[in-house]
mmCIF file of C-alpha atoms in Angstrom:
data_model
loop_
_atom_site.group_PDB
_atom_site.id
_atom_site.type_symbol
_atom_site.label_atom_id
_atom_site.label_comp_id
_atom_site.label_asym_id
_atom_site.label_seq_id
_atom_site.Cartn_x
_atom_site.Cartn_y
_atom_site.Cartn_z
ATOM 1 C CA MET A 1 21.960 -41.109 -0.602
ATOM 2 C CA ASP A 2 18.297 -41.620 -1.157
ATOM 3 C CA ASN A 3 15.545 -41.298 1.490
ATOM 4 C CA GLN A 4 15.375 -45.087 2.263
ATOM 5 C CA GLU A 5 19.128 -45.273 2.724
ATOM 6 C CA GLN A 6 19.065 -42.289 5.056
ATOM 7 C CA ILE A 7 16.351 -43.892 7.165
ATOM 8 C CA LYS A 8 18.234 -47.210 7.306
ATOM 9 C CA GLU A 9 21.369 -45.352 8.385
ATOM 10 C CA VAL A 10 19.567 -43.431 11.153
ATOM 11 C CA VAL A 11 17.840 -46.611 12.440
ATOM 12 C CA SER A 12 21.111 -48.570 12.447
ATOM 13 C CA THR A 13 23.131 -45.923 14.275
ATOM 14 C CA ALA A 14 20.706 -43.835 16.381
ATOM 15 C CA LYS A 15 20.214 -44.456 20.063
ATOM 16 C CA PHE A 16 17.315 -43.546 22.303
ATOM 17 C CA GLY A 17 17.271 -39.813 22.883
ATOM 18 C CA ASP A 18 19.195 -38.834 19.769
ATOM 19 C CA LEU A 19 17.811 -35.748 18.119
ATOM 20 C CA ILE A 20 16.455 -36.349 14.632
ATOM 21 C CA GLU A 21 16.263 -33.443 12.216
ATOM 22 C CA PHE A 22 13.999 -33.444 9.192
ATOM 23 C CA SER A 23 15.611 -30.720 7.125
ATOM 24 C CA TYR A 24 14.341 -29.171 3.968
ATOM 25 C CA PRO A 25 16.354 -27.552 1.120
ATOM 26 C CA ILE A 26 14.829 -24.153 1.932
ATOM 27 C CA GLY A 27 16.360 -24.052 5.422
ATOM 28 C CA TYR A 28 13.333 -25.128 7.416
ATOM 29 C CA SER A 29 13.756 -28.004 9.882
ATOM 30 C CA HIS A 30 11.528 -30.095 12.144
ATOM 31 C CA TRP A 31 12.974 -31.960 15.108
ATOM 32 C CA GLY A 32 12.069 -35.131 16.986
ATOM 33 C CA VAL A 33 13.679 -37.531 19.466
ATOM 34 C CA TYR A 34 14.646 -41.095 18.454
ATOM 35 C CA ASP A 35 12.784 -43.740 20.445
ATOM 36 C CA GLU A 36 14.517 -46.951 19.273
ATOM 37 C CA ASP A 37 12.981 -49.601 16.982
ATOM 38 C CA GLY A 38 12.657 -47.170 14.080
ATOM 39 C CA HIS A 39 10.341 -44.664 15.797
ATOM 40 C CA VAL A 40 10.567 -40.953 16.433
ATOM 41 C CA ILE A 41 8.672 -38.907 19.019
ATOM 42 C CA HIS A 42 7.874 -35.407 17.908
ATOM 43 C CA PHE A 43 5.739 -32.377 18.555
ATOM 44 C CA ALA A 44 3.021 -32.491 15.867
ATOM 45 C CA VAL A 45 -0.103 -30.660 14.969
ATOM 46 C CA SER A 46 -3.032 -32.482 16.523
ATOM 47 C CA GLU A 47 -5.678 -33.958 14.168
ATOM 48 C CA GLU A 48 -8.840 -31.864 14.345
ATOM 49 C CA GLY A 49 -12.382 -32.334 13.238
ATOM 50 C CA ASN A 50 -14.543 -29.437 11.881
ATOM 51 C CA MET A 51 -15.782 -28.450 15.323
ATOM 52 C CA MET A 52 -12.271 -28.160 16.763
ATOM 53 C CA GLN A 53 -11.109 -26.171 13.721
ATOM 54 C CA ARG A 54 -13.943 -23.697 14.310
ATOM 55 C CA ILE A 55 -13.077 -23.373 18.043
ATOM 56 C CA ARG A 56 -9.390 -22.894 17.128
ATOM 57 C CA GLY A 57 -10.395 -20.181 14.594
ATOM 58 C CA THR A 58 -12.552 -18.366 17.129
ATOM 59 C CA LEU A 59 -9.846 -18.450 19.817
ATOM 60 C CA GLU A 60 -7.157 -17.233 17.381
ATOM 61 C CA GLY A 61 -9.486 -14.403 16.388
ATOM 62 C CA TRP A 62 -9.652 -13.244 20.018
ATOM 63 C CA PHE A 63 -6.139 -14.175 20.993
ATOM 64 C CA PRO A 64 -4.064 -14.202 17.765
ATOM 65 C CA TYR A 65 -0.699 -14.770 19.419
ATOM 66 C CA CYS A 66 -1.667 -17.409 21.988
ATOM 67 C CA GLY A 67 -4.608 -19.363 20.558
ATOM 68 C CA ASP A 68 -2.576 -22.565 20.500
ATOM 69 C CA LEU A 69 -1.582 -22.163 24.130
ATOM 70 C CA LEU A 70 -5.217 -21.656 25.152
ATOM 71 C CA LEU A 71 -6.498 -24.481 22.983
ATOM 72 C CA GLY A 72 -3.699 -26.924 23.871
ATOM 73 C CA THR A 73 -4.265 -29.162 20.867
ATOM 74 C CA THR A 74 -0.671 -29.783 19.758
ATOM 75 C CA ARG A 75 0.231 -33.389 20.539
ATOM 76 C CA ILE A 76 3.384 -35.348 21.129
ATOM 77 C CA ARG A 77 3.259 -38.326 18.801
ATOM 78 C CA ARG A 78 5.297 -41.537 18.392
ATOM 79 C CA VAL A 79 5.471 -42.565 14.749
ATOM 80 C CA PRO A 80 7.629 -44.776 12.629
ATOM 81 C CA LEU A 81 10.576 -42.718 11.352
ATOM 82 C CA ALA A 82 10.052 -44.014 7.866
ATOM 83 C CA SER A 83 6.378 -43.065 7.693
ATOM 84 C CA GLU A 84 7.033 -39.517 8.911
ATOM 85 C CA ALA A 85 9.873 -39.000 6.495
ATOM 86 C CA GLU A 86 8.018 -40.669 3.617
ATOM 87 C CA VAL A 87 4.989 -38.384 3.808
ATOM 88 C CA MET A 88 7.165 -35.282 3.820
ATOM 89 C CA LYS A 89 9.376 -36.668 1.065
ATOM 90 C CA LYS A 90 6.377 -37.504 -1.106
ATOM 91 C CA ARG A 91 5.089 -33.874 -0.752
ATOM 92 C CA CYS A 92 8.532 -32.439 -1.515
ATOM 93 C CA ASP A 93 9.056 -34.673 -4.568
ATOM 94 C CA ALA A 94 5.645 -33.909 -5.984
ATOM 95 C CA LEU A 95 6.278 -30.126 -5.725
ATOM 96 C CA LEU A 96 9.894 -30.074 -6.701
ATOM 97 C CA ASN A 97 10.635 -28.118 -9.930
ATOM 98 C CA GLN A 98 7.035 -26.980 -10.301
ATOM 99 C CA ASP A 99 6.279 -23.354 -10.984
ATOM 100 C CA PHE A 100 3.731 -21.477 -8.910
ATOM 101 C CA LYS A 101 2.729 -17.821 -8.929
ATOM 102 C CA TYR A 102 4.314 -16.283 -5.795
ATOM 103 C CA ASP A 103 2.007 -14.311 -3.555
ATOM 104 C CA LEU A 104 3.334 -12.793 -0.328
ATOM 105 C CA PHE A 105 0.044 -13.239 1.514
ATOM 106 C CA PHE A 106 -1.371 -16.445 -0.034
ATOM 107 C CA LEU A 107 1.472 -18.552 -1.516
ATOM 108 C CA ASN A 108 4.967 -18.007 -0.149
ATOM 109 C CA CYS A 109 7.918 -20.073 1.087
ATOM 110 C CA GLU A 110 6.528 -20.568 4.646
ATOM 111 C CA HIS A 111 3.250 -21.771 3.139
ATOM 112 C CA PHE A 112 5.310 -24.329 1.198
ATOM 113 C CA ALA A 113 7.416 -25.436 4.208
ATOM 114 C CA THR A 114 4.442 -25.918 6.534
ATOM 115 C CA PHE A 115 2.502 -27.736 3.845
ATOM 116 C CA VAL A 116 5.360 -30.178 3.315
ATOM 117 C CA ARG A 117 5.684 -30.694 7.071
ATOM 118 C CA TYR A 118 2.074 -30.755 8.196
ATOM 119 C CA GLY A 119 -0.092 -31.020 5.066
ATOM 120 C CA LYS A 120 -1.542 -27.526 5.819
ATOM 121 C CA ALA A 121 -0.123 -24.280 4.541
ATOM 122 C CA VAL A 122 0.402 -21.684 7.320
ATOM 123 C CA CYS A 123 2.329 -18.440 7.393
ATOM 124 C CA ASN A 124 3.050 -16.672 10.702
ATOM 125 C CA GLN A 125 5.334 -13.979 9.255
ATOM 126 C CA ILE A 126 2.579 -11.750 7.937
ATOM 127 C CA PRO A 127 1.464 -9.300 10.665
ATOM 128 C CA VAL A 128 -2.080 -8.842 9.424
ATOM 129 C CA LYS A 129 -2.747 -12.592 9.554
ATOM 130 C CA PHE A 130 -3.801 -14.620 12.619
ATOM 131 C CA LYS A 131 -1.139 -16.896 14.016
ATOM 132 C CA ASN A 132 -1.289 -20.538 12.830
ATOM 133 C CA GLN A 133 -4.266 -19.793 10.554
ATOM 134 C CA GLU A 134 -4.340 -22.159 7.642
ATOM 135 C CA CYS A 135 -4.187 -20.526 4.261
ATOM 136 C CA GLU A 136 -6.711 -22.727 2.478
ATOM 137 C CA LYS A 137 -5.794 -21.290 -0.902
ATOM 138 C CA ALA A 138 -2.109 -22.313 -0.546
ATOM 139 C CA THR A 139 -3.022 -25.716 0.888
ATOM 140 C CA THR A 140 -5.375 -26.315 -2.072
ATOM 141 C CA VAL A 141 -2.731 -25.245 -4.625
ATOM 142 C CA PHE A 142 -0.071 -27.526 -3.148
ATOM 143 C CA GLN A 143 -2.352 -30.459 -2.434
ATOM 144 C CA THR A 144 -3.747 -30.326 -5.994
ATOM 145 C CA ALA A 145 -0.212 -30.474 -7.375
ATOM 146 C CA VAL A 146 0.586 -33.492 -5.159
ATOM 147 C CA ASP A 147 -2.647 -35.203 -6.133
ATOM 148 C CA GLU A 148 -2.009 -34.686 -9.842
ATOM 149 C CA LYS A 149 1.477 -36.067 -9.486
ATOM 150 C CA ASP A 150 0.047 -39.129 -7.634
ATOM 151 C CA ALA A 151 -2.555 -39.701 -10.328
ATOM 152 C CA ALA A 152 0.063 -39.471 -13.091
ATOM 153 C CA GLN A 153 2.263 -41.948 -11.214
ATOM 154 C CA GLU A 154 -0.698 -44.348 -10.784
ATOM 155 C CA GLN A 155 -1.345 -44.168 -14.528
ATOM 156 C CA CYS A 156 2.296 -45.023 -15.246
ATOM 157 C CA ASP A 157 2.115 -47.903 -12.802
ATOM 158 C CA ILE A 158 -0.993 -49.277 -14.502
ATOM 159 C CA ILE A 159 0.505 -49.041 -17.990
ATOM 160 C CA PHE A 160 3.778 -50.680 -16.956
#
């Protein structure tokens, strides 16, 4: 069953309050609550400008294990189920079957999973790293691969 068929099935059978799981082949899942009419409410990373990113970085430097709690920038969002799933699916599809040089600190499976889910690569398993600190190197590696796949697809669309 493809992604669009799965979304149609969820929308046709889900009722308000049903838990919706966005699962990934690597065992990582994100959860939301169905809110009827094709929307899901979920706990998402808040959009931040440069100033807020600097404040977050400073707080996490001082309080590495509770910076998010102090900053309070995570937001509950209501989004169309299809749009949320489509963005994640697009990232997964673009990266699927590509080879990358594994690096425990800068390019690992958690970096991949958080990039697919949020568009930013983060790894909280490494004790010497600050909690929820974006690994810009991993984000750039993954985003470049996605962008290249998009550009190639656009070229194919133009030709055909």
